[in-house]
Amino acid sequence: MAMNVLPLTTPRAYLEGKPVGGTRALVSDHLRRHIYNLGCVTGIDGSFTVKAAPCKPRQFIVVAPSVSPSGVLKARFVPERMYALFRSGAVLSSPTPKPNLQKSPNCTGCAAHAVKQCIVLDIEGTTTPITFVTDVLFPYARDNVRKHLMSTYDSEETKEDIKLLRAQVEDDLKEGILGSVPVPSDDAGKDEVIDSLVTNVEAMIRADRKITSLKQLQGHIWRTGFENKELQGVVYEDVPEALLKWHANGIKVYIYSSGSREAQRLIFGNTSYGDLRKYLCGFFDTTVGNKRESRSYFEISVSVGVDEPSQVLFVTDVYAEAVAAKAAGLQVLISVRPGNAPLPENHGFKTIKSFADIQ
């Protein structure tokens, strides 16, 4: 993950003094005398991290980075070989590479060591296979939309769903969105209204529209499917273990998906691993904002109560969402799972293939 390097005007006395220099020396001594002598770290891979400084605004992190196969054994690590990072992940001081090394010390994972209080997860392609959404949930909603509208037409919930759909269709017709057809007034009769709604909803589903009116209706249809045991939430096998670990470590985890909050709760509340909602602190959907707009991620960082957006890690499979979250100041990882869309070359983000890769 790319990080901003601070100006070279950082006072040398501060870098070499007790806050930074002293902590580096402590980490180095600890590595050599304790961890290495115990036989716990005998190689050169992996990193060691210490959060330091009592004053929160000036809090920093010392990282003994992983190095290349031609690098330095942990037993020989010295203070000068370590990174010092601010809480945001910005580099305060970098080690000077030795001339005999083929590669410089590796700090590609250093941003992950910045103070992380919250994790925000996407669903499709991140916690859950894309195929579950495209091959199970979408078809279920499409095949049951007419039945759902017919059976619940007079309920207050469905009246609100129809109100939102009418407003969306009016906008779509003005913009010439393909597949949009006018929704007649209630005076035209229940059957005609539902016929037009079904036509519009089917077109929205085919186009995979990320709009609140569709997602809200889908969530209500899926609720019936979950209640009737016709649907069960699917997550990758590494997800439950990671959620349990983060929960045990006091890290708050939230979901941010284009699917409605109700749909999100249904997916995580009804999995083969049981109810995973006990590990989640909240759910965000498109009512907080479009997932490709940076403002949405800033609003989330405010809502979860962190001091800085950089204390939130966002994990997604969508490059445009990653760009928006990074622009808002969040830490970002891109999930690379089977079936996910390919990423642009030189995208500049750190990627993971499993939640076990998140340190």
XYZ file of C-alpha atoms in Angstrom:
359
model
C 0.000 0.000 0.000
C 1.433 3.334 -1.005
C 2.160 5.727 1.847
C 2.954 9.419 2.018
C 6.511 10.138 3.126
C 6.764 13.170 5.365
C 9.057 16.078 4.442
C 12.723 15.690 5.240
C 12.463 18.617 7.618
C 11.499 16.328 10.530
C 13.996 17.349 13.256
C 17.025 15.040 13.372
C 17.154 15.420 17.154
C 13.634 13.959 17.418
C 14.464 11.031 15.130
C 17.620 10.197 17.081
C 16.284 11.080 20.529
C 14.457 9.009 23.105
C 10.989 8.880 21.456
C 12.071 7.347 18.142
C 15.693 6.347 18.636
C 15.122 4.928 22.102
C 12.161 2.849 20.992
C 14.098 1.498 18.015
C 16.915 0.472 20.348
C 14.447 -1.220 22.689
C 12.857 -3.205 19.839
C 16.280 -4.194 18.523
C 17.453 -5.325 21.951
C 14.224 -7.243 22.524
C 14.566 -8.999 19.198
C 18.171 -10.017 19.734
C 18.176 -10.951 23.397
C 14.747 -12.351 23.975
C 12.820 -13.488 20.915
C 15.821 -14.782 18.980
C 17.432 -16.426 21.985
C 14.149 -18.200 22.706
C 14.292 -19.658 19.225
C 11.041 -17.999 18.192
C 12.494 -15.927 15.362
C 15.362 -17.655 13.654
C 14.807 -16.520 10.110
C 14.518 -13.267 8.245
C 10.865 -13.126 7.228
C 8.067 -11.453 9.121
C 7.963 -8.187 10.985
C 7.862 -6.951 14.563
C 5.841 -3.934 15.624
C 5.667 -1.712 18.710
C 3.292 1.216 19.323
C 5.064 3.949 21.267
C 4.868 7.462 22.735
C 2.390 8.341 25.494
C 1.045 11.459 23.801
C -1.704 10.314 21.421
C -1.331 13.016 18.736
C 2.396 12.193 18.448
C 1.992 8.473 18.868
C 4.102 6.459 16.461
C 4.858 2.863 15.549
C 8.235 1.174 15.147
C 8.362 -1.668 12.626
C 11.179 -4.155 12.091
C 10.234 -5.036 8.492
C 10.515 -8.247 6.580
C 13.471 -8.359 4.190
C 14.575 -10.220 1.100
C 16.356 -13.596 1.244
C 19.642 -11.696 1.176
C 18.593 -9.600 4.168
C 19.553 -9.428 7.803
C 18.769 -12.108 10.361
C 16.664 -10.924 13.259
C 19.583 -11.751 15.556
C 21.640 -9.053 13.842
C 18.940 -6.448 13.601
C 19.994 -2.954 14.698
C 17.894 0.173 15.359
C 18.892 1.769 12.059
C 17.190 -1.063 10.163
C 13.680 -0.104 11.335
C 10.856 2.044 10.103
C 9.104 4.597 12.275
C 5.514 5.363 11.285
C 2.918 7.813 12.449
C -0.454 6.416 13.565
C -1.887 7.236 10.132
C 0.673 4.977 8.439
C 2.763 7.858 7.076
C 6.508 7.185 7.235
C 8.362 9.231 9.846
C 11.744 7.656 9.183
C 12.983 4.879 6.871
C 16.077 2.672 7.176
C 18.985 3.259 4.823
C 19.571 0.145 2.672
C 22.962 -1.516 3.034
C 24.979 -1.526 -0.183
C 25.465 -5.315 -0.104
C 21.713 -6.068 -0.058
C 19.999 -7.041 -3.284
C 16.742 -5.491 -2.072
C 15.740 -2.802 0.378
C 13.853 -3.671 3.560
C 10.246 -4.401 2.745
C 7.534 -2.286 4.353
C 4.631 -3.117 2.028
C 2.591 -4.143 5.036
C 3.545 -1.259 7.292
C 0.290 0.603 6.784
C -1.517 -2.402 8.188
C 0.359 -1.804 11.450
C -1.047 1.704 11.827
C -3.517 1.973 14.684
C -6.642 0.182 13.514
C -9.806 0.495 15.584
C -12.454 -0.510 13.039
C -12.741 -2.756 10.018
C -15.410 -2.127 7.387
C -16.147 -5.014 5.035
C -17.824 -5.196 1.663
C -19.897 -8.351 1.075
C -19.950 -9.462 -2.559
C -16.493 -10.699 -3.533
C -15.100 -9.931 -0.056
C -16.960 -11.926 2.595
C -19.204 -13.794 0.190
C -18.715 -15.323 -3.275
C -20.070 -13.223 -6.121
C -21.870 -16.312 -7.388
C -24.067 -16.420 -4.280
C -25.387 -12.977 -5.142
C -25.630 -13.378 -8.915
C -26.755 -17.022 -9.057
C -28.870 -17.310 -5.890
C -30.074 -14.004 -4.427
C -30.753 -12.078 -7.640
C -32.691 -14.913 -9.312
C -34.714 -15.474 -6.138
C -35.755 -11.831 -6.031
C -36.542 -11.783 -9.746
C -38.611 -14.967 -9.597
C -40.565 -13.874 -6.517
C -41.098 -10.145 -7.048
C -44.612 -10.543 -8.459
C -45.646 -13.002 -5.748
C -44.272 -10.717 -3.052
C -46.004 -7.593 -4.376
C -49.294 -9.412 -4.817
C -49.328 -10.868 -1.305
C -48.148 -7.724 0.504
C -49.595 -4.996 -1.733
C -51.691 -3.354 0.990
C -49.018 -3.426 3.716
C -47.374 -0.190 4.813
C -43.944 -1.646 4.086
C -44.780 -2.468 0.476
C -46.525 0.870 -0.010
C -43.230 2.523 0.971
C -41.327 0.216 -1.407
C -43.658 1.159 -4.263
C -43.303 4.860 -3.439
C -39.509 4.624 -3.721
C -39.735 2.611 -6.939
C -42.116 5.157 -8.503
C -39.702 7.991 -7.749
C -36.755 6.021 -9.163
C -38.650 5.079 -12.329
C -39.625 8.709 -12.917
C -35.953 9.679 -12.768
C -34.998 6.750 -15.000
C -37.553 7.733 -17.628
C -36.205 11.298 -17.675
C -32.686 9.979 -18.166
C -33.732 7.419 -20.777
C -32.609 4.381 -18.773
C -33.094 1.219 -20.829
C -35.909 -1.039 -19.608
C -37.829 1.662 -17.735
C -41.599 1.800 -18.229
C -44.108 4.203 -16.628
C -45.823 3.094 -13.424
C -49.548 3.930 -13.585
C -51.380 5.545 -10.684
C -53.122 3.425 -8.092
C -56.423 4.213 -9.813
C -55.359 1.981 -12.705
C -55.720 -1.035 -10.479
C -53.464 -3.398 -8.546
C -52.657 -5.721 -11.462
C -51.531 -2.952 -13.828
C -49.389 -1.297 -11.169
C -47.707 -4.594 -10.285
C -47.150 -5.490 -13.965
C -45.242 -2.256 -14.525
C -43.277 -2.614 -11.282
C -42.229 -6.157 -12.177
C -41.005 -4.982 -15.594
C -38.939 -2.215 -14.022
C -37.541 -4.367 -11.214
C -36.497 -7.126 -13.612
C -34.647 -4.557 -15.750
C -32.955 -3.115 -12.651
C -31.808 -6.562 -11.541
C -30.439 -7.404 -14.998
C -28.448 -4.157 -14.943
C -27.275 -4.796 -11.342
C -28.415 -1.317 -10.331
C -26.994 -0.114 -6.996
C -30.033 1.921 -6.014
C -31.827 2.098 -2.681
C -35.335 1.446 -4.019
C -34.319 -1.865 -5.613
C -32.117 -2.986 -2.734
C -34.833 -2.282 -0.174
C -37.410 -4.326 -2.099
C -34.938 -7.162 -2.662
C -34.206 -7.274 1.054
C -37.908 -7.695 1.824
C -38.237 -10.485 -0.732
C -35.133 -12.259 0.575
C -36.465 -12.022 4.126
C -39.306 -14.308 3.122
C -36.803 -16.695 1.537
C -34.697 -16.874 4.679
C -37.757 -17.255 6.914
C -38.990 -20.146 4.744
C -35.524 -21.774 4.799
C -35.329 -21.395 1.026
C -32.185 -19.276 1.385
C -29.074 -19.545 3.563
C -26.264 -16.994 3.821
C -22.889 -17.949 2.372
C -19.491 -16.665 3.519
C -15.933 -17.763 2.749
C -14.565 -20.294 5.228
C -11.927 -17.859 6.527
C -14.521 -15.221 7.459
C -15.986 -16.662 10.703
C -12.548 -17.260 12.231
C -11.413 -13.722 11.363
C -14.593 -12.184 12.800
C -14.123 -14.146 16.013
C -10.478 -13.047 16.297
C -11.211 -9.379 15.670
C -14.081 -9.462 18.144
C -11.844 -11.024 20.785
C -9.198 -8.339 20.132
C -11.693 -5.528 20.589
C -11.700 -4.458 16.938
C -15.117 -3.244 15.827
C -16.302 -4.685 12.524
C -18.957 -3.166 10.276
C -20.494 -4.058 6.931
C -20.876 -1.601 4.034
C -22.713 -3.002 1.036
C -25.029 -1.786 -1.689
C -27.533 -4.342 -0.402
C -29.975 -3.033 2.184
C -29.086 -3.266 5.854
C -31.857 -5.790 6.318
C -30.444 -7.957 3.532
C -26.995 -7.746 5.114
C -28.361 -8.882 8.466
C -30.147 -11.779 6.786
C -26.967 -12.996 5.095
C -24.850 -12.944 8.261
C -27.635 -14.081 10.567
C -28.361 -17.294 8.674
C -25.113 -19.018 7.656
C -23.891 -22.601 7.919
C -21.529 -21.251 10.603
C -24.445 -19.932 12.634
C -25.407 -16.344 13.385
C -22.346 -14.166 12.715
C -24.087 -10.902 13.576
C -22.822 -11.177 17.156
C -19.370 -10.264 15.798
C -20.619 -7.231 13.865
C -21.201 -3.760 15.294
C -23.355 -2.302 12.540
C -24.410 -2.171 8.914
C -24.168 0.574 6.278
C -25.922 0.653 2.900
C -26.392 3.192 0.120
C -28.459 5.439 2.388
C -25.102 6.641 3.734
C -23.953 7.377 0.173
C -22.781 5.804 -3.059
C -19.946 3.317 -2.576
C -17.855 5.004 -5.255
C -17.933 8.429 -3.602
C -15.329 9.364 -0.995
C -17.854 11.332 1.042
C -19.606 8.058 1.940
C -16.484 6.709 3.604
C -15.882 9.920 5.495
C -19.456 9.707 6.830
C -18.829 6.116 7.935
C -15.612 7.079 9.734
C -17.556 9.759 11.609
C -20.361 7.338 12.441
C -18.087 4.659 13.924
C -16.482 7.229 16.213
C -12.773 7.041 15.366
C -10.440 9.997 15.835
C -9.100 9.768 12.300
C -10.337 8.062 9.089
C -6.978 6.245 8.951
C -8.069 4.194 11.967
C -10.611 2.465 9.723
C -9.602 -0.374 7.413
C -11.901 -0.913 4.435
C -11.798 -4.214 2.548
C -13.437 -4.463 -0.876
C -13.052 -6.214 -4.213
C -13.971 -3.143 -6.268
C -11.155 -0.859 -7.418
C -13.378 2.248 -7.692
C -14.548 1.755 -4.102
C -10.952 1.344 -2.952
C -10.015 4.639 -4.630
C -12.942 6.447 -2.994
C -12.135 5.066 0.460
C -8.453 5.953 0.140
C -9.376 9.502 -0.880
C -11.367 9.755 2.362
C -8.271 8.765 4.346
C -9.151 5.151 5.166
C -6.718 2.262 5.050
C -7.687 -0.014 2.152
C -7.133 -3.626 1.140
C -8.495 -5.188 -2.044
C -9.948 -8.681 -1.808
C -8.842 -11.027 -4.585
C -11.216 -13.980 -4.622
C -12.172 -16.489 -7.344
C -14.576 -14.889 -9.790
C -13.806 -11.292 -8.822
C -13.283 -8.749 -11.580
C -9.637 -8.231 -12.616
C -7.842 -5.204 -11.203
C -6.122 -2.522 -13.285
C -2.380 -2.912 -13.700
C -0.313 -0.935 -11.200
C -3.409 -0.241 -9.120
C -1.257 0.634 -6.095
C -3.256 -1.217 -3.424
C -2.244 -4.092 -1.219
C -4.308 -7.210 -1.934
C -5.400 -10.198 0.125
C -6.692 -13.633 -0.845
C -8.018 -14.491 2.601
C -8.948 -12.661 5.785
C -6.097 -14.600 7.368
C -3.808 -12.230 5.431
C -5.087 -9.238 7.437
C -2.688 -8.607 10.314
